[in-house]
JSON list of C-alpha atoms in Angstrom, two decimals:
[
{"chain": "X", "resi": 242, "resn": "UNK", "atom": "CA", "xyz": [154.32, 90.34, 97.50]},
{"chain": "X", "resi": 243, "resn": "UNK", "atom": "CA", "xyz": [155.87, 93.57, 96.33]},
{"chain": "X", "resi": 244, "resn": "UNK", "atom": "CA", "xyz": [156.47, 96.32, 98.86]},
{"chain": "X", "resi": 245, "resn": "UNK", "atom": "CA", "xyz": [154.06, 99.21, 98.30]},
{"chain": "X", "resi": 246, "resn": "UNK", "atom": "CA", "xyz": [151.74, 97.20, 96.05]},
{"chain": "X", "resi": 247, "resn": "UNK", "atom": "CA", "xyz": [148.25, 96.42, 97.31]},
{"chain": "X", "resi": 248, "resn": "UNK", "atom": "CA", "xyz": [146.93, 93.04, 96.23]},
{"chain": "X", "resi": 249, "resn": "UNK", "atom": "CA", "xyz": [143.19, 92.98, 95.58]},
{"chain": "X", "resi": 250, "resn": "UNK", "atom": "CA", "xyz": [141.74, 89.46, 95.48]},
{"chain": "X", "resi": 251, "resn": "UNK", "atom": "CA", "xyz": [139.34, 88.43, 92.75]},
{"chain": "X", "resi": 252, "resn": "UNK", "atom": "CA", "xyz": [135.79, 87.70, 93.91]},
{"chain": "X", "resi": 253, "resn": "UNK", "atom": "CA", "xyz": [134.07, 85.93, 91.07]},
{"chain": "X", "resi": 254, "resn": "UNK", "atom": "CA", "xyz": [136.39, 83.17, 89.83]},
{"chain": "X", "resi": 255, "resn": "UNK", "atom": "CA", "xyz": [135.75, 84.09, 86.19]},
{"chain": "X", "resi": 256, "resn": "UNK", "atom": "CA", "xyz": [138.07, 82.23, 83.79]},
{"chain": "X", "resi": 257, "resn": "UNK", "atom": "CA", "xyz": [140.84, 83.76, 81.69]},
{"chain": "X", "resi": 258, "resn": "UNK", "atom": "CA", "xyz": [140.46, 87.30, 80.48]},
{"chain": "X", "resi": 259, "resn": "UNK", "atom": "CA", "xyz": [136.93, 87.55, 81.91]},
{"chain": "X", "resi": 260, "resn": "UNK", "atom": "CA", "xyz": [138.63, 88.24, 85.25]},
{"chain": "X", "resi": 261, "resn": "UNK", "atom": "CA", "xyz": [139.54, 91.71, 83.89]},
{"chain": "X", "resi": 262, "resn": "UNK", "atom": "CA", "xyz": [135.89, 92.64, 84.38]},
{"chain": "X", "resi": 263, "resn": "UNK", "atom": "CA", "xyz": [136.67, 92.88, 88.09]},
{"chain": "X", "resi": 264, "resn": "UNK", "atom": "CA", "xyz": [138.71, 96.02, 87.37]},
{"chain": "X", "resi": 265, "resn": "UNK", "atom": "CA", "xyz": [135.37, 97.78, 87.01]},
{"chain": "X", "resi": 266, "resn": "UNK", "atom": "CA", "xyz": [134.00, 96.81, 90.43]},
{"chain": "X", "resi": 267, "resn": "UNK", "atom": "CA", "xyz": [132.26, 99.88, 91.89]},
{"chain": "X", "resi": 268, "resn": "UNK", "atom": "CA", "xyz": [134.31, 99.82, 95.09]},
{"chain": "X", "resi": 269, "resn": "UNK", "atom": "CA", "xyz": [137.60, 100.14, 93.13]},
{"chain": "X", "resi": 270, "resn": "UNK", "atom": "CA", "xyz": [137.36, 103.90, 92.69]},
{"chain": "X", "resi": 271, "resn": "UNK", "atom": "CA", "xyz": [141.06, 104.79, 92.65]},
{"chain": "X", "resi": 272, "resn": "UNK", "atom": "CA", "xyz": [142.77, 105.37, 89.33]},
{"chain": "X", "resi": 273, "resn": "UNK", "atom": "CA", "xyz": [144.47, 102.37, 87.77]},
{"chain": "X", "resi": 274, "resn": "UNK", "atom": "CA", "xyz": [146.69, 101.48, 84.85]},
{"chain": "X", "resi": 275, "resn": "UNK", "atom": "CA", "xyz": [146.81, 97.84, 83.77]},
{"chain": "X", "resi": 276, "resn": "UNK", "atom": "CA", "xyz": [148.91, 95.91, 81.26]},
{"chain": "X", "resi": 277, "resn": "UNK", "atom": "CA", "xyz": [148.64, 92.27, 80.26]},
{"chain": "X", "resi": 278, "resn": "UNK", "atom": "CA", "xyz": [151.56, 90.17, 81.46]},
{"chain": "X", "resi": 279, "resn": "UNK", "atom": "CA", "xyz": [152.86, 89.79, 77.89]},
{"chain": "X", "resi": 280, "resn": "UNK", "atom": "CA", "xyz": [153.09, 93.57, 77.34]},
{"chain": "X", "resi": 281, "resn": "UNK", "atom": "CA", "xyz": [156.56, 95.13, 77.13]},
{"chain": "X", "resi": 282, "resn": "UNK", "atom": "CA", "xyz": [156.92, 98.69, 78.39]},
{"chain": "X", "resi": 283, "resn": "UNK", "atom": "CA", "xyz": [159.75, 100.43, 76.53]},
{"chain": "X", "resi": 284, "resn": "UNK", "atom": "CA", "xyz": [159.29, 104.08, 77.45]},
{"chain": "X", "resi": 285, "resn": "UNK", "atom": "CA", "xyz": [157.85, 106.50, 79.93]},
{"chain": "X", "resi": 286, "resn": "UNK", "atom": "CA", "xyz": [154.28, 106.05, 81.14]},
{"chain": "X", "resi": 287, "resn": "UNK", "atom": "CA", "xyz": [154.02, 109.69, 82.24]},
{"chain": "X", "resi": 288, "resn": "UNK", "atom": "CA", "xyz": [151.79, 110.82, 79.34]},
{"chain": "X", "resi": 289, "resn": "UNK", "atom": "CA", "xyz": [149.41, 107.91, 79.81]},
{"chain": "X", "resi": 290, "resn": "UNK", "atom": "CA", "xyz": [149.25, 108.43, 83.57]},
{"chain": "X", "resi": 291, "resn": "UNK", "atom": "CA", "xyz": [148.46, 112.13, 83.10]},
{"chain": "X", "resi": 292, "resn": "UNK", "atom": "CA", "xyz": [145.37, 111.54, 80.93]},
{"chain": "X", "resi": 293, "resn": "UNK", "atom": "CA", "xyz": [142.11, 112.36, 82.70]},
{"chain": "X", "resi": 294, "resn": "UNK", "atom": "CA", "xyz": [139.93, 110.19, 80.45]},
{"chain": "X", "resi": 295, "resn": "UNK", "atom": "CA", "xyz": [139.73, 106.40, 80.16]},
{"chain": "X", "resi": 296, "resn": "UNK", "atom": "CA", "xyz": [142.43, 104.84, 77.97]},
{"chain": "X", "resi": 297, "resn": "UNK", "atom": "CA", "xyz": [142.22, 101.58, 76.04]},
{"chain": "X", "resi": 298, "resn": "UNK", "atom": "CA", "xyz": [144.50, 100.17, 73.35]},
{"chain": "X", "resi": 299, "resn": "UNK", "atom": "CA", "xyz": [143.47, 100.12, 69.70]},
{"chain": "X", "resi": 300, "resn": "UNK", "atom": "CA", "xyz": [143.41, 96.63, 68.23]},
{"chain": "X", "resi": 301, "resn": "UNK", "atom": "CA", "xyz": [146.39, 96.27, 65.87]},
{"chain": "X", "resi": 302, "resn": "UNK", "atom": "CA", "xyz": [144.81, 93.32, 64.05]},
{"chain": "X", "resi": 303, "resn": "UNK", "atom": "CA", "xyz": [141.28, 94.73, 63.61]},
{"chain": "X", "resi": 304, "resn": "UNK", "atom": "CA", "xyz": [141.45, 98.46, 62.85]},
{"chain": "X", "resi": 305, "resn": "UNK", "atom": "CA", "xyz": [138.59, 100.36, 64.43]},
{"chain": "X", "resi": 306, "resn": "UNK", "atom": "CA", "xyz": [138.33, 97.84, 67.28]},
{"chain": "X", "resi": 307, "resn": "UNK", "atom": "CA", "xyz": [139.68, 97.99, 70.81]},
{"chain": "X", "resi": 308, "resn": "UNK", "atom": "CA", "xyz": [141.47, 95.48, 72.99]},
{"chain": "X", "resi": 309, "resn": "UNK", "atom": "CA", "xyz": [142.04, 95.25, 76.71]},
{"chain": "X", "resi": 310, "resn": "UNK", "atom": "CA", "xyz": [145.78, 94.54, 76.94]},
{"chain": "X", "resi": 311, "resn": "UNK", "atom": "CA", "xyz": [146.43, 98.16, 77.98]},
{"chain": "X", "resi": 312, "resn": "UNK", "atom": "CA", "xyz": [143.81, 100.12, 79.93]},
{"chain": "X", "resi": 313, "resn": "UNK", "atom": "CA", "xyz": [143.68, 103.05, 82.33]},
{"chain": "X", "resi": 314, "resn": "UNK", "atom": "CA", "xyz": [140.79, 104.39, 84.37]},
{"chain": "X", "resi": 315, "resn": "UNK", "atom": "CA", "xyz": [141.12, 107.72, 86.18]},
{"chain": "X", "resi": 316, "resn": "UNK", "atom": "CA", "xyz": [139.25, 108.30, 89.45]},
{"chain": "X", "resi": 317, "resn": "UNK", "atom": "CA", "xyz": [136.96, 110.81, 87.75]},
{"chain": "X", "resi": 318, "resn": "UNK", "atom": "CA", "xyz": [135.26, 107.97, 85.86]},
{"chain": "X", "resi": 319, "resn": "UNK", "atom": "CA", "xyz": [132.60, 105.99, 87.71]},
{"chain": "X", "resi": 320, "resn": "UNK", "atom": "CA", "xyz": [133.26, 102.26, 87.36]},
{"chain": "X", "resi": 321, "resn": "UNK", "atom": "CA", "xyz": [130.85, 100.33, 85.21]},
{"chain": "X", "resi": 322, "resn": "UNK", "atom": "CA", "xyz": [128.12, 98.40, 87.05]},
{"chain": "X", "resi": 323, "resn": "UNK", "atom": "CA", "xyz": [128.38, 95.54, 84.51]},
{"chain": "X", "resi": 324, "resn": "UNK", "atom": "CA", "xyz": [130.76, 93.64, 86.79]},
{"chain": "X", "resi": 325, "resn": "UNK", "atom": "CA", "xyz": [127.85, 92.96, 89.10]},
{"chain": "X", "resi": 326, "resn": "UNK", "atom": "CA", "xyz": [125.49, 91.89, 86.30]},
{"chain": "X", "resi": 327, "resn": "UNK", "atom": "CA", "xyz": [127.69, 89.50, 84.30]},
{"chain": "X", "resi": 328, "resn": "UNK", "atom": "CA", "xyz": [126.75, 85.92, 85.09]},
{"chain": "X", "resi": 329, "resn": "UNK", "atom": "CA", "xyz": [128.22, 82.59, 84.10]},
{"chain": "X", "resi": 330, "resn": "UNK", "atom": "CA", "xyz": [125.33, 82.13, 81.66]},
{"chain": "X", "resi": 331, "resn": "UNK", "atom": "CA", "xyz": [126.46, 85.22, 79.75]},
{"chain": "X", "resi": 332, "resn": "UNK", "atom": "CA", "xyz": [129.89, 83.75, 78.91]},
{"chain": "X", "resi": 333, "resn": "UNK", "atom": "CA", "xyz": [129.10, 80.04, 78.60]}
]
């Protein structure tokens, strides 16, 4: 545990990166900024934290695509209901 950090347990047991879908649970309405564990932060995050719109990283391998290794969701954005509708059948 890290002092001042709230741990939020996962509910669905989805494997691998599918667990990121839980970031969009409707009850998680506070703003959040998330980085994959293999992401190196080498500068200030102030500009990213000040943005009032959702933020997602551009895919460096596939131009025009997005990837989820860096994401931010401000409280003004209503979380997506898809977290409650994804089932095991949809990713098997």
